[in-house]
Coordinates of C-alpha atoms in Angstrom, one line a residue:
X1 CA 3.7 -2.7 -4.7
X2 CA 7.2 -3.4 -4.2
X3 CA 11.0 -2.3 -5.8
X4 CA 13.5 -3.0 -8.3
X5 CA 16.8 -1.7 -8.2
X6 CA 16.7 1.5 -6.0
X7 CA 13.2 1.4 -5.4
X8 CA 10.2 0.1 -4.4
X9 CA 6.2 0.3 -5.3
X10 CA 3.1 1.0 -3.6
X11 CA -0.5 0.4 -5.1
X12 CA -3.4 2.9 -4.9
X13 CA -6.2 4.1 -2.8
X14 CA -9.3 4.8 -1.2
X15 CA -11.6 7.4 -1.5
X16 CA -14.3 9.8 -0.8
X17 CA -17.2 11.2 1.3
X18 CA -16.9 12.1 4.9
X19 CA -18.1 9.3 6.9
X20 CA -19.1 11.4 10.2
X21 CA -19.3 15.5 10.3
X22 CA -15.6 17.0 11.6
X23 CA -14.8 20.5 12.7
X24 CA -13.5 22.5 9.9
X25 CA -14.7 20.3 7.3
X26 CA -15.5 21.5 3.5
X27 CA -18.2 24.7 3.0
X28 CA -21.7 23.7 3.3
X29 CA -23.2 22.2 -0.1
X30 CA -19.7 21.7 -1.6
X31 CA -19.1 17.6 -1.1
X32 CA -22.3 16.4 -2.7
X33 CA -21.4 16.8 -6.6
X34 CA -17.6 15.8 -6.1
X35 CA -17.5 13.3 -2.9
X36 CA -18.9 9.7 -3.6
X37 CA -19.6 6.6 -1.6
X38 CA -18.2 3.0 -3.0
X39 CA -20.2 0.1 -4.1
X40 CA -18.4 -3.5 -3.6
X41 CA -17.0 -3.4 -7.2
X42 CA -15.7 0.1 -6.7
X43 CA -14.4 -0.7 -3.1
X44 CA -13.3 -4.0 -5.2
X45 CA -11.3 -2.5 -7.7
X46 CA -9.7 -0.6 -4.8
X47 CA -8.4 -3.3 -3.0
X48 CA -6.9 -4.8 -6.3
X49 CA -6.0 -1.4 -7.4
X50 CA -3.9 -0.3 -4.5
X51 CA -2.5 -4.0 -3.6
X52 CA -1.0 -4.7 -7.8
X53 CA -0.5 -0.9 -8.1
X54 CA 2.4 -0.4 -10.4
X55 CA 4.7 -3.0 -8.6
X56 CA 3.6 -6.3 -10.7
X57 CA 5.4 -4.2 -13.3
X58 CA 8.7 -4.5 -11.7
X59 CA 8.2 -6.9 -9.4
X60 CA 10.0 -10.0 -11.4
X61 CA 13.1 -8.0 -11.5
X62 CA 13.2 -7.6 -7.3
X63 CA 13.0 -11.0 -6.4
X64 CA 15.0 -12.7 -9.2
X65 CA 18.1 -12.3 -7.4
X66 CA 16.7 -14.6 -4.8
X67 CA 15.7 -17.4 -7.8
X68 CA 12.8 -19.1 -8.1
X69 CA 12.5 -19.9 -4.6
X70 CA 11.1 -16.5 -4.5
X71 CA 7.4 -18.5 -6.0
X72 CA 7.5 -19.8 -2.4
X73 CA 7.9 -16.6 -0.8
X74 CA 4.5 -15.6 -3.1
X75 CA 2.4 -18.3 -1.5
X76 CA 3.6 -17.7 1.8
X77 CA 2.7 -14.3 1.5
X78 CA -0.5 -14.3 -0.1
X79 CA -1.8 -16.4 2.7
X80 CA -1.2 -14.1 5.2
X81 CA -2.3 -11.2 2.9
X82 CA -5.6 -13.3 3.0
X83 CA -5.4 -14.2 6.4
X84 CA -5.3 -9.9 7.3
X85 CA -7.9 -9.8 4.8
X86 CA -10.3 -11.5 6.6
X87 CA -9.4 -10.1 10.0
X88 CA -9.8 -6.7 8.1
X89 CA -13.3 -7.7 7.2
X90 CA -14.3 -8.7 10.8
X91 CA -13.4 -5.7 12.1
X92 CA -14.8 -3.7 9.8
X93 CA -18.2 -5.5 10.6
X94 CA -17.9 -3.7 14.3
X95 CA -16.3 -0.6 12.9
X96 CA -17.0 0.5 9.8
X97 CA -15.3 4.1 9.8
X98 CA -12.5 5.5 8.0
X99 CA -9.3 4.9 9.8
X100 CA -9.1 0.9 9.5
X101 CA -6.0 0.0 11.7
X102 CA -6.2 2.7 13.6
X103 CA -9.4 2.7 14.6
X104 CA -9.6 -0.8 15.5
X105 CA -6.3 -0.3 17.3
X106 CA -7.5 2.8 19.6
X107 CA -10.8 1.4 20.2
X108 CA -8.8 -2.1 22.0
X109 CA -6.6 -0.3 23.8
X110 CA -6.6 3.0 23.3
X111 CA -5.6 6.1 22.1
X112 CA -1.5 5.7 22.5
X113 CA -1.6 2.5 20.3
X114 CA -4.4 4.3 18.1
X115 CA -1.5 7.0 17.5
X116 CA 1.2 4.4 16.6
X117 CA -1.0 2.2 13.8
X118 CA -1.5 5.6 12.5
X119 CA 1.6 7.1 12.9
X120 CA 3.3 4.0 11.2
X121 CA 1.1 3.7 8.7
X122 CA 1.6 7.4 7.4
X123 CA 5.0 7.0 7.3
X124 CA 4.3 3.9 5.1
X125 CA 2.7 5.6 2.7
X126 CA 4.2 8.8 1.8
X127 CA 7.5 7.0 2.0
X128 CA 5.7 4.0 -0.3
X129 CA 4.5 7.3 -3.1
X130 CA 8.2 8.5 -3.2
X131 CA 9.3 5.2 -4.1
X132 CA 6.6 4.2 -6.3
X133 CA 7.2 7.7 -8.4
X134 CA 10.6 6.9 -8.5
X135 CA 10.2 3.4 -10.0
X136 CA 7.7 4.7 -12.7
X137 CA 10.7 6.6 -14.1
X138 CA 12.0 3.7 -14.9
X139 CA 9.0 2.7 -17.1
X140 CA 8.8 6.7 -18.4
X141 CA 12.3 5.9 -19.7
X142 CA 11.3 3.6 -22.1
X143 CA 9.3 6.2 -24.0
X144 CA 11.1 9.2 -23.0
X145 CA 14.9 9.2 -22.3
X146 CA 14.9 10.9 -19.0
X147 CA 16.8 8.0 -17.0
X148 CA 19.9 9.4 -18.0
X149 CA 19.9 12.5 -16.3
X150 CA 19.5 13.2 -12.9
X151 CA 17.7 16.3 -12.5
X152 CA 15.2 15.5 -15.4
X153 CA 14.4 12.0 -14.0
X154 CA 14.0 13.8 -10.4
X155 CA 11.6 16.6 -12.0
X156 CA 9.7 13.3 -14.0
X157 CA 9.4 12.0 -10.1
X158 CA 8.3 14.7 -9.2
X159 CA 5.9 15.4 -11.9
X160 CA 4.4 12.0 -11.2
X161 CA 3.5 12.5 -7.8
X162 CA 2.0 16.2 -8.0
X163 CA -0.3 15.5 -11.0
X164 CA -2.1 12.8 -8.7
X165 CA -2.2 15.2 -6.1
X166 CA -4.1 17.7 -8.2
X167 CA -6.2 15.4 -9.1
X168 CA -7.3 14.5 -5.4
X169 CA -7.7 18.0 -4.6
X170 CA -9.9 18.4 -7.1
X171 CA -12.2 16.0 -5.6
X172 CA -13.1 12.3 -4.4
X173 CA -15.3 12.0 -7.6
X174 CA -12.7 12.6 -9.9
X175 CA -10.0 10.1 -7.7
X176 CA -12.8 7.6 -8.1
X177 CA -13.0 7.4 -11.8
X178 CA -9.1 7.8 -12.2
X179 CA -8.9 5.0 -10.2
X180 CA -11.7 3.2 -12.2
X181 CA -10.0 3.5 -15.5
X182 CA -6.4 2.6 -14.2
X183 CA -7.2 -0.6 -13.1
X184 CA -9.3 -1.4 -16.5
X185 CA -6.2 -0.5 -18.4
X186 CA -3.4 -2.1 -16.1
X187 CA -4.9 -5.6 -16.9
X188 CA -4.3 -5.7 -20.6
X189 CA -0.5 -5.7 -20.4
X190 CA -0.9 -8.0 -17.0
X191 CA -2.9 -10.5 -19.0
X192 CA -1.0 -10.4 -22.3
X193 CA 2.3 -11.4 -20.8
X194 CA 0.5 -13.7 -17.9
X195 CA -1.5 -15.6 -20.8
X196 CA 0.7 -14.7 -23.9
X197 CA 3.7 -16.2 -21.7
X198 CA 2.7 -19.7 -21.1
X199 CA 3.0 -19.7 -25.2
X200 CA 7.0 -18.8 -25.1
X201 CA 7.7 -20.1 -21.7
X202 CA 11.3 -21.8 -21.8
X203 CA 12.5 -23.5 -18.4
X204 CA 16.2 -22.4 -19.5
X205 CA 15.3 -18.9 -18.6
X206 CA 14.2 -19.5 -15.2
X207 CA 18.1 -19.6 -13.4
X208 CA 18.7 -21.3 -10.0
X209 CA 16.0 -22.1 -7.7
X210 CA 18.1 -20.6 -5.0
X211 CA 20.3 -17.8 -6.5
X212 CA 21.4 -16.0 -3.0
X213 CA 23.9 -18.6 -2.0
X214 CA 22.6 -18.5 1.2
X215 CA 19.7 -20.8 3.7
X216 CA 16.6 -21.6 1.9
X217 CA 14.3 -20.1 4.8
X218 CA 16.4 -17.1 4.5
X219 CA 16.0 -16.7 1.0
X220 CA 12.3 -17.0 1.3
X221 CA 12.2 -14.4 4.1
X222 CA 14.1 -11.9 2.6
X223 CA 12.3 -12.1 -0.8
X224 CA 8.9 -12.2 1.4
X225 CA 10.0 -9.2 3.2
X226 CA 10.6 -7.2 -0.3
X227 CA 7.7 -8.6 -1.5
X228 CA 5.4 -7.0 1.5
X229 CA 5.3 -4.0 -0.8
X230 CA 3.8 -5.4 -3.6
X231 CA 1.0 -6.6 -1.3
X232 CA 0.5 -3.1 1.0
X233 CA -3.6 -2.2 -0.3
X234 CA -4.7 -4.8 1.3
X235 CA -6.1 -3.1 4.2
X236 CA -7.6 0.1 1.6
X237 CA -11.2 -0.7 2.1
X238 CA -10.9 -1.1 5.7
X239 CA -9.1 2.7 5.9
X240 CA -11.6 3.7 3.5
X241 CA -14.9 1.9 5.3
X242 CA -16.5 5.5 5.8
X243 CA -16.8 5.5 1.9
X244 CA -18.2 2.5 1.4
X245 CA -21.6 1.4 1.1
X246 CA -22.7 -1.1 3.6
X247 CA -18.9 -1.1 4.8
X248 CA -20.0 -4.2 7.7
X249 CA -20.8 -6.5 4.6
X250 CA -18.7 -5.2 1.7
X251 CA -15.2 -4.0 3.3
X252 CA -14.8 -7.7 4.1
X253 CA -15.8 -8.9 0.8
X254 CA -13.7 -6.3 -1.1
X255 CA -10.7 -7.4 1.1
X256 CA -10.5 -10.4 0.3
X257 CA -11.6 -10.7 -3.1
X258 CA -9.1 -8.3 -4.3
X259 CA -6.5 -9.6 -2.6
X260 CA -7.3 -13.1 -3.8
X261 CA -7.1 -11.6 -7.5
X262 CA -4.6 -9.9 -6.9
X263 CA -2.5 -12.8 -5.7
X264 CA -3.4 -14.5 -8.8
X265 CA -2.2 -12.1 -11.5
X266 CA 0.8 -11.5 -9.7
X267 CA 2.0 -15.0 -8.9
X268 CA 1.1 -15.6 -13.2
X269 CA 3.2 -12.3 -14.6
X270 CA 5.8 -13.3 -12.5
X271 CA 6.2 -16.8 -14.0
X272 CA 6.0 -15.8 -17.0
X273 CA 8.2 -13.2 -16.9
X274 CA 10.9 -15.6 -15.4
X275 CA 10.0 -17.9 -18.0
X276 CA 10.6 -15.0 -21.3
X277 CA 13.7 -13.5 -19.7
X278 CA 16.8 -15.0 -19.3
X279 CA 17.7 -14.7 -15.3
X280 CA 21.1 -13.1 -15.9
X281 CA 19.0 -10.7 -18.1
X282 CA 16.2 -10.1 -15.9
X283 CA 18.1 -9.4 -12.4
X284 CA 19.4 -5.5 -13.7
X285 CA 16.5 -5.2 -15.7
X286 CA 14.4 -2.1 -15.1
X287 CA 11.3 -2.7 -17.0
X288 CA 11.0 -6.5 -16.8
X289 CA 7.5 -6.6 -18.5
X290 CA 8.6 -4.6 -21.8
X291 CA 11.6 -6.7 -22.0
X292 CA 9.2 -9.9 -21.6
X293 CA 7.0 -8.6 -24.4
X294 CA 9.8 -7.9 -26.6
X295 CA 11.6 -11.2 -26.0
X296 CA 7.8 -12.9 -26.8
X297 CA 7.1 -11.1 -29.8
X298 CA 10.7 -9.5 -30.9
X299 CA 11.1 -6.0 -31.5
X300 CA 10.4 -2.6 -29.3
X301 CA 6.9 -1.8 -30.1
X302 CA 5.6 -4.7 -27.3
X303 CA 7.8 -2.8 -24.7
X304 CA 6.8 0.3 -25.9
X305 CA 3.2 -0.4 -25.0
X306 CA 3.8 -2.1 -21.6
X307 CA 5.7 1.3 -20.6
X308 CA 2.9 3.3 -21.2
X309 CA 0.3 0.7 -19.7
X310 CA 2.6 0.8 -16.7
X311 CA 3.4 4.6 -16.2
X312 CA -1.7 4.9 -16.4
X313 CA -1.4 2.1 -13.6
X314 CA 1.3 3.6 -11.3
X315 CA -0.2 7.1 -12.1
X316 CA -3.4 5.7 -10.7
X317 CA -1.7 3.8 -7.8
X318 CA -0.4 6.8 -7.0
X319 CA -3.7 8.6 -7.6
X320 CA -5.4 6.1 -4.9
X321 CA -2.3 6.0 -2.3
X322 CA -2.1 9.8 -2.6
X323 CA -5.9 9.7 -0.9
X324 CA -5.3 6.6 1.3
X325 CA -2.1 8.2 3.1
X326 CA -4.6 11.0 4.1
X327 CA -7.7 9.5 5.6
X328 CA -5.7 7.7 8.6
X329 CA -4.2 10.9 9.8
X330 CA -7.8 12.5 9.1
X331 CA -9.3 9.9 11.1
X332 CA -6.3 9.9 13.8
X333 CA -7.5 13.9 13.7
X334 CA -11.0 14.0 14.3
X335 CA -10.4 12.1 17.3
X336 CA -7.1 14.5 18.4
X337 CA -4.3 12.7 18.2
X338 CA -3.2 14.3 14.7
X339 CA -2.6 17.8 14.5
X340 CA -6.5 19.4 13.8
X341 CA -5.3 20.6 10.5
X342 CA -5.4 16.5 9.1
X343 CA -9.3 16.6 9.7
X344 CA -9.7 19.4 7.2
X345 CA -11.7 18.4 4.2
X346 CA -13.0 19.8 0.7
X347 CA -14.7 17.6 -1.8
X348 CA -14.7 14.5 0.3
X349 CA -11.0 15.1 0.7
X350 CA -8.3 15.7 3.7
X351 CA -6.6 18.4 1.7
X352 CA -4.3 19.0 4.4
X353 CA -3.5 15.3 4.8
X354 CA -2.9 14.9 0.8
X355 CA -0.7 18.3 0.6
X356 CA 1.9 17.3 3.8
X357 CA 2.2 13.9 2.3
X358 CA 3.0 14.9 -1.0
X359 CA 5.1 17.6 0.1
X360 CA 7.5 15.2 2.0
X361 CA 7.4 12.4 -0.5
X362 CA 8.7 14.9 -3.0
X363 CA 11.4 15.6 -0.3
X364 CA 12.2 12.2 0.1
X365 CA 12.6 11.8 -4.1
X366 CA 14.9 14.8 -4.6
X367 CA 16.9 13.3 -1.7
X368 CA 17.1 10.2 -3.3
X369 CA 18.3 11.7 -6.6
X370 CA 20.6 14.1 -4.8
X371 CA 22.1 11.5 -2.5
X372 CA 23.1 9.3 -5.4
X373 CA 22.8 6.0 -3.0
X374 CA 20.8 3.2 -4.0
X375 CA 21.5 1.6 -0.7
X376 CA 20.0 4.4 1.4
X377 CA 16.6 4.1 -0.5
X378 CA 16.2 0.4 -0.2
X379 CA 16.7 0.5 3.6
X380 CA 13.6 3.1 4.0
X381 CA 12.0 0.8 1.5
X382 CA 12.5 -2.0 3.9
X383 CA 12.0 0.7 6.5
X384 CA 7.9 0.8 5.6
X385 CA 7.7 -3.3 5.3
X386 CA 8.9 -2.6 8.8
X387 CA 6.1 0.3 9.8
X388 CA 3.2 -1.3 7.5
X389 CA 3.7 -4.5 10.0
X390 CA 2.5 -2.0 12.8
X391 CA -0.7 -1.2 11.8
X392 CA -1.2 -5.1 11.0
X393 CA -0.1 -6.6 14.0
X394 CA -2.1 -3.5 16.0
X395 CA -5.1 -5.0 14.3
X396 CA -4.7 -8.7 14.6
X397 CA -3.7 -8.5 18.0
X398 CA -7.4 -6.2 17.9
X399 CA -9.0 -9.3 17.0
X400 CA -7.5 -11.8 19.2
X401 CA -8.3 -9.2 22.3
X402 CA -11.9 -9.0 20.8
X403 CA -11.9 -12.9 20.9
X404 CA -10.0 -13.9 24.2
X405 CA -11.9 -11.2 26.2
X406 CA -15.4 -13.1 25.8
X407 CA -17.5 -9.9 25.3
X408 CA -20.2 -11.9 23.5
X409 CA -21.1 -8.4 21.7
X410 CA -18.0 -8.5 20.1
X411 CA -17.8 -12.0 19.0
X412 CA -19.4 -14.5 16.6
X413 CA -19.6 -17.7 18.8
X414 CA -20.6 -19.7 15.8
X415 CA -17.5 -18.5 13.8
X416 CA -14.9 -18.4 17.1
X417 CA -12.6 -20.4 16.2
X418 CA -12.6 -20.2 12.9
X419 CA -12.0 -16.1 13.4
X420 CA -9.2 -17.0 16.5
X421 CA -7.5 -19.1 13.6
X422 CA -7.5 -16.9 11.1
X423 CA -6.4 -13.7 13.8
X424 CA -3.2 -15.8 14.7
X425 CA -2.1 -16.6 11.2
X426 CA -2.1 -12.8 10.2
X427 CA -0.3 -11.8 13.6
X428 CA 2.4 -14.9 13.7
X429 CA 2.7 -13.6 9.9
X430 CA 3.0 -9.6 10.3
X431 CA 5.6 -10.8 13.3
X432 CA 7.7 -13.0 10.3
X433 CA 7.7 -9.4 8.1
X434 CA 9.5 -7.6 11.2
X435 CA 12.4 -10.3 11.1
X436 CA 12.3 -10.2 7.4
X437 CA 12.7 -6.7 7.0
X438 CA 16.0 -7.3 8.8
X439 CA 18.0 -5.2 11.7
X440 CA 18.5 -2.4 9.7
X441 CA 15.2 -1.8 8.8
X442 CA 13.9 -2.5 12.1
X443 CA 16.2 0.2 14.0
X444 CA 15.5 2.5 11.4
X445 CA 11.8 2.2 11.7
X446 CA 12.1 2.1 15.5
X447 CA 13.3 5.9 15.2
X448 CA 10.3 7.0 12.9
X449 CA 8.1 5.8 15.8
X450 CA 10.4 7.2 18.8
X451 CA 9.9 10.6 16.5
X452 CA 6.0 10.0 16.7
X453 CA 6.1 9.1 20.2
X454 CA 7.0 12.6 21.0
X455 CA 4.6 14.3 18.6
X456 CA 2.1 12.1 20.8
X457 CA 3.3 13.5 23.6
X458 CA 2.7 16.8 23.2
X459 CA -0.6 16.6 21.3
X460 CA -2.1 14.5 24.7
X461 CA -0.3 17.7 26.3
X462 CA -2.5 20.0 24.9
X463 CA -5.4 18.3 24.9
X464 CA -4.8 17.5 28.6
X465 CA -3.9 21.5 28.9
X466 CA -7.6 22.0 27.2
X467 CA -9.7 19.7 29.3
X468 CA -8.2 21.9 32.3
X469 CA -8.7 25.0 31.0
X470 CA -12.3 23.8 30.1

């Protein structure tokens, strides 16, 4: 996922069947013909799905301010994406339910850190669909001038986020095969200008390799820290592990599979989109990939047809993230630290979770179009990089417990150090994220969780009120 301009992107999501039985589920007989477990290409194309999302698409634009050094900031990060992918995978092998983070998180140490990963990570994603809506506007523009007014491109917004929503509601099944076809059809525009690129690739284009003016660590910090959103999916199979077939063996493989392709189709569109546009150019564009097609092959048509491949893969991002910002609270619920309603279900899906969260994404776009500040939306932007790192960090420092403790149930001797490794690049590297998100991120994130630390408090309240009425 990730931003450009005023916003930022998200990826789509998970999917489906309900893992174990939970009160007030869906009417007997109804799940079987619209819920659907995941093989490992479907759990695949998840992964890959929610991590490239509609962000690749605007992407180039985000970090060229930064320069070139921004390339860096891609390798750093997709090591650490892989590095969480694997630690994902590991703990899926000894969990493999819906939740990811925050089960792993709750069953180390306990339920209040359970409630935080999944608090955070809420708030990441309905926060993340706002954004992601948003930015497809800028794409819908192309084809539809709508950009220009600020109502119509709010009700586009809007319009972008609700269809998705309808489209969960109507069943798992149906988010499944949406998600499917999205990801076949995102790749043609990804690989023409990746591939196509190379071809008309001119080194003048590519501007200073440090743009910012200021430290080179900085730079590659603060364009890591932006690019964060462009990588949040990678965790989707874990949250989703209840849907998956064989979820020990195939969550990890998913994981890291997609996020490996992923890495690779983003790090290639993004030179070569640095390579078609000329920098000046390319830092207030708003639809980077059309602009590369049309500067490759002259004309409008080529950025005509990028627009409308990118508005089918941010539709389906948003189809999948509209899901995966459910199933944590619906986990968190079944277990009662989410309000009961969350574990609610009907055709394989948290209804309740999907309607709240695209109720108050929807709140957060008309605010963003009424506010008329750019400036306000890029800090909650950075605002999730900032709450997506609590749900990582919750689960590396999972791992590491799992591995320092010496349970030998828990552990792999054979692959210990390997694992231990692995489980400290991902935490020293969801730690990095927190300083790049900056301090006004950070204290604006620190509030959202404050906030969630009271609805904690009086959920455990009533739950402790119930054990002693009981």
């Amino acid at each position: 996922m990730h931003v450009t301009g005023t916003v930022p992107q998200p990826a789509p999501a998970p999917q489906e069947t309900p893992a174990a039985p939970t009160p007030a589920t869906e009417p007997a007989g109804s799940p079987g013909r619209h819920a659907r477990r995941f093989g490992l290409p479907v759990a695949t194309a998840l992964v890959m799905g929610n991590i490239i999302g509609g962000g690749i698409f605007l992407l180039p634009a985000s970090v060229a301010p930064y320069g070139t050094i921004s390339l860096v900031a891609f390798g750093v990060l997709t090591v650490g994406a892989i590095a969480l992918a694997l630690v994902f995978g590991r703990l899926a092998e000894r969990h493999p339910d819906t939740g990811g983070p925050y089960v792993y998180a709750r069953e180390a140490f306990g339920d209040f850190a359970g409630f935080l990963a999944a608090w955070a990570y809420w708030i990441t994603t309905w926060v993340s669909n706002a954004a992601l809506a948003v930015a497809a506007v800028g794409y819908l523009d192309v084809l539809i001038p709508v950009g220009g007014h600020r109502w119509t491109a709010c009700l586009a917004a809007l319009a972008l986020q609700w269809l998705p929503a309808v489209a969960n509601f109507a069943g798992t099944r149906y988010v499944g095969a949406v998600q499917l076809v999205s990801t076949v059809l995102k790749f043609a525009p990804l690989l023409l200008v990746a591939v196509g690129g190379l071809f008309f690739f001119d080194p003048d284009n590519l501007g200073p390799f440090r743009a910012s003016g200021g430290s080179a660590i900085g730079a590659v910090s603060a364009s890591a820290a932006i690019l964060l959103f462009s990588y949040l999916g990678v965790e989707s199979a874990a949250v989703s592990a209840g849907e998956v077939k064989d979820a020990r063996r195939n969550v990890g493989r998913a994981s890291v599979i997609g996020t490996v392709g992923a890495a690779l189709v983003y790090l290639l569109g993004t030179l070569a989109v640095f390579g078609t546009v000329a920098h000046d150019r390319l830092v207030k564009s708003t639809a980077p990939f059309s602009d590369a097609v049309n500067a490759m092959f002259g004309g409008g048509w080529g950025g005509w047809a990028v627009a409308l491949a990118a508005l089918v893969s941010m539709t389906g991002c948003l189809n999948g993230w509209t899901l995966l910002s459910a199933q944590t609270p619906y986990a968190a619920a079944r277990d009662g630290l989410f309000p009961a309603a969350f574990a609610r279900r009907r055709r394989g899906v948290p209804t309740v979770g999907v309607g709240v969260t695209v109720v108050l994404a929807s709140l957060l776009t008309v605010y963003n179009y009424t506010s008329g500040s750019a400036g306000v939306f890029e800090i909650l932007v950075l605002v999730t990089t900032f709450t997506a790192t609590v749900p990582y960090l919750l689960a590396t420092a999972a791992q590491l417990f799992h591995l320092v403790s010496g349970r030998r149930e828990r552990v792999n001797r054979a692959r210990l150090v390997r694992d231990a490794v692995v489980a400290s690049v991902a935490a020293a590297f969801s730690i990095w994220l927190v300083a790049g998100a900056g301090y006004a991120a950070v204290y604006q994130g620190v509030l959202f969780l404050f906030a969630g630390i009271l609805v904690h408090a009086v959920l455990a309240a009533r739950r402790q009120r119930a054990r002693t009425a009981a």
